Amino acid sequence: MPDQAPIHTRHGSSIGQPLTRRDGHLKVTGGARYAADNHPDGMLYAVLAGSSISRGRVASLDVAAAKAHPGVVDVMVPGDHPELPGDPELKDGPFSFRIDVLQNDRVRYANQPIAVVIAETLEAATEGAALLAPRYEAEPARVGLDGAEPFVPPSVGVGREPDAGRGGDVAEALAAARHRVEATYETPAQYHNAMEPHAVVAQWDGDRLTLDMPSQAMTMAKARLATLFGIPPENILIRSPFLGGGFGSKAGTSGPQVLGIMAARRTGRPVKLVVRREHMFGPVGHRAPTRQTLRLGTDAEGRLTAIDHHVLTASSTYDDFFEPSASTSHTLYATPALHTSHEAVRIDTGTPTFMRAPGEASGSIALESAVDEMAEACGLDPLEFRLRNYAEVEPISGKPFSSKALRQCYTRGAERFGWATRPREPRRMRDADGLLVGWGVGTATFPALIFAANARAEIRADGTGLVEIGAMDMGQGAWTAIHQVAADSLGLDIDAVAFHMGTSDLPDGGIAGGSGHMATTGNAAHAAGSDAVAKLARLATEDQRSPLFGAGNAGVVARDGRLVRRDDESRGESYADILARAGLASIEGEGSAAADQNAQKQYAMHAHGAVFAEVKVDPDLGQIRCTRLVGAFAAGRVINPRLVRSQYYGGMIWGVSFALHEEAVVDLRSGRPMNANLGEYHVPVNADVPSLEAILVEEDDAHVNALGIKGVGEIGITGTAGAIANAVWHATGIRVREAPIRLENLLAVPKAAE
Ligand code: MOS
């Protein structure tokens, strides 16, 4: 279709509007139906029993006691459950993880499912699971970053080299450097802890399977389940209209969800399985701990001459996911010599996975802290130091950026925050109550990703439209933002366009991950709508009876349900009239999104930002409060400023959490997470969240994708944690190199001041 161009689309009527969530009313009235809200007739409840050891085997389970409990219908244990035609240990892609579905009696991590009790009520199933009284043959657990011999993993993240570099020899550059900083930072294991736990309501009808199940990637989930259960993917319907958070942990199909489907197979009845909070700490992934050593060198003027970033991380004994923490160093600062490397240990833990800004979040706090330490070593303001080392091309590749408005982010953020009055020395500011006040800055960066997706659009005889795509809303606002793009693509008001998403029978909406869902689904929806409009335009411009006859597709504009001549907007006709004359009930369009390989070869594509933090520290008690955060972000086109701001707030709050709160405390003897609950696994509550401001810095990107969207989901976490750590140093003069920073780190004031 040579003259099918996005030219028909009038941007700006819906795109760019700060619409409130279209599903907001449903959410606040309880009408939004999450997976576990479904109760098909005859439904049973399945409850997991989880291992309390992290390595060894299950020697015995009192299955008879559980089965004898009133209301218990059945119990699944290793050797007694429906056969799976597919291998749960199969790894057929980077998003496919080995899962524990009772394939044997081995225990590979704490909270691994060791049995499933199925009952008429949730209470009976829970009580039945408590009667199993497991006995174990335990082996010594390998725990923590020193728990095993480090090795170089075959790849990190998704298929990235564990070792990377560019430019000169780092060791030589460091030896010749005027200023050197070498420092080691530790970040803990973190668990996603979405408010909605992993859940499934499974119903079999012969070889057809219907699932209410939160999924960040329905098409991938269908493929995996089809292989596991030996049925065609088209026999599986997944409904995932709302996720109560995913953060990466719902990108793959989890073992517990598969166990729920097996329980439905076993009993011949619908089954609901909801993972209990404590069992979220094991079988559904986590952010791996890291120990990162940064070595930086500069010349006399504070220009970086070397960056060396080494990462030690941990994975499970049975699967591969390696946190790619050095990637921020590939992107952010110009240096003639750059080297990054990763090592890992295998310990008795559940397999780590993608967790919001995987790699970037953990790497960012280390790099941004080290850069801050170096600014101080050079006697430079930390913002001035960052500007002096601004990367005009991507350091790791030498490629130009498709766009990069980071300088504007620094400027606007600093202005808004009042950075100019910051004393360089630490411990110079106090508030009226005598609390130490510190200000810190961090740079944010996250790659602009896009996945493959398809969409379908329709213009109907009554002049209304429809757009369909199997997209997922994790709370980020997909129901609204994609609908906005859909409306503009059809040249219709948003209320004249029906929008369907959230089920797997719709065109493949790709993955809601990697901050790429808006770029992915938006571009697919945009292409589908444009296709429908182009077909309609052809009907009109090739018809002598139309006032648009002869205008050519490029000569018409779609606007408010009409096609009008570009050169004379008074001449045109409505969609309804065009379809009526053609005798058509509707006209359909299709579209897709995918990465533009040529553009990706030519350009480095990243969103950027600058985060400024204020903390207050009690000089006697060490208590830390983050009191103010200003983030300025440039991430290409903004579809909905209200929702984008909300994404930045969410990311920045994760940054607060990373810097000051979150940590899975693992028992060194047993390997069990000791705070596997939301009472003791600290995430920020309202009182911990400071005054937040997010500035949306304009950025036009002609290369990243047709709509110029870079993605906003994860970037807010990067930069923020480092800015807070740097502010803590500025308040106290104490450099804490482990996250989360706790008050006991700051009680050593006299010692650190020596
Ligand atoms: Mo995110 S970790 O890409 O869901």
Short mmCIF file of C-alpha atoms and ligand atoms in Angstrom, two decimals, residues 95 192 216 246-251 287 321 353-358 446 449 451 474 511-516 713-714 717, ligand 1:
data_model
loop_
_atom_site.label_atom_id
_atom_site.label_comp_id
_atom_site.label_asym_id
_atom_site.label_seq_id
_atom_site.Cartn_x
_atom_site.Cartn_y
_atom_site.Cartn_z
CA PHE A 95 11.69 -15.53 29.19
CA HIS A 192 8.60 -8.16 43.52
CA GLN A 216 2.50 -9.71 31.28
CA GLY A 246 3.73 -7.56 37.78
CA PHE A 247 7.11 -5.82 37.80
CA GLY A 248 8.63 -8.62 35.71
CA SER A 249 7.52 -11.53 37.88
CA LYS A 250 4.43 -12.18 35.74
CA ALA A 251 6.32 -12.15 32.44
CA ARG A 287 15.92 -9.39 42.00
CA PHE A 321 19.25 -15.58 35.03
CA THR A 353 14.34 -12.86 37.17
CA PHE A 354 13.51 -9.52 35.62
CA MET A 355 12.46 -7.08 38.30
CA ARG A 356 11.58 -3.51 37.41
CA ALA A 357 14.67 -2.06 35.68
CA PRO A 358 16.52 -5.38 35.88
CA PHE A 446 16.77 3.05 30.53
CA LEU A 449 12.57 -1.19 23.76
CA PHE A 451 8.45 -5.84 20.95
CA MET A 474 -0.58 -3.82 35.15
CA ILE A 511 5.04 -8.22 26.21
CA ALA A 512 4.12 -5.74 28.92
CA GLY A 513 7.69 -5.40 30.07
CA GLY A 514 10.96 -3.68 29.45
CA SER A 515 9.05 -0.37 29.59
CA GLY A 516 8.12 -1.22 26.01
CA GLY A 713 7.81 2.38 33.26
CA GLU A 714 11.20 1.74 34.74
CA ILE A 717 13.90 3.80 39.65
MO1 MOS B 1 9.61 -5.35 33.69
S1 MOS B 1 11.13 -6.11 34.86
O1 MOS B 1 10.35 -5.41 32.20
O2 MOS B 1 8.21 -6.23 33.81
#
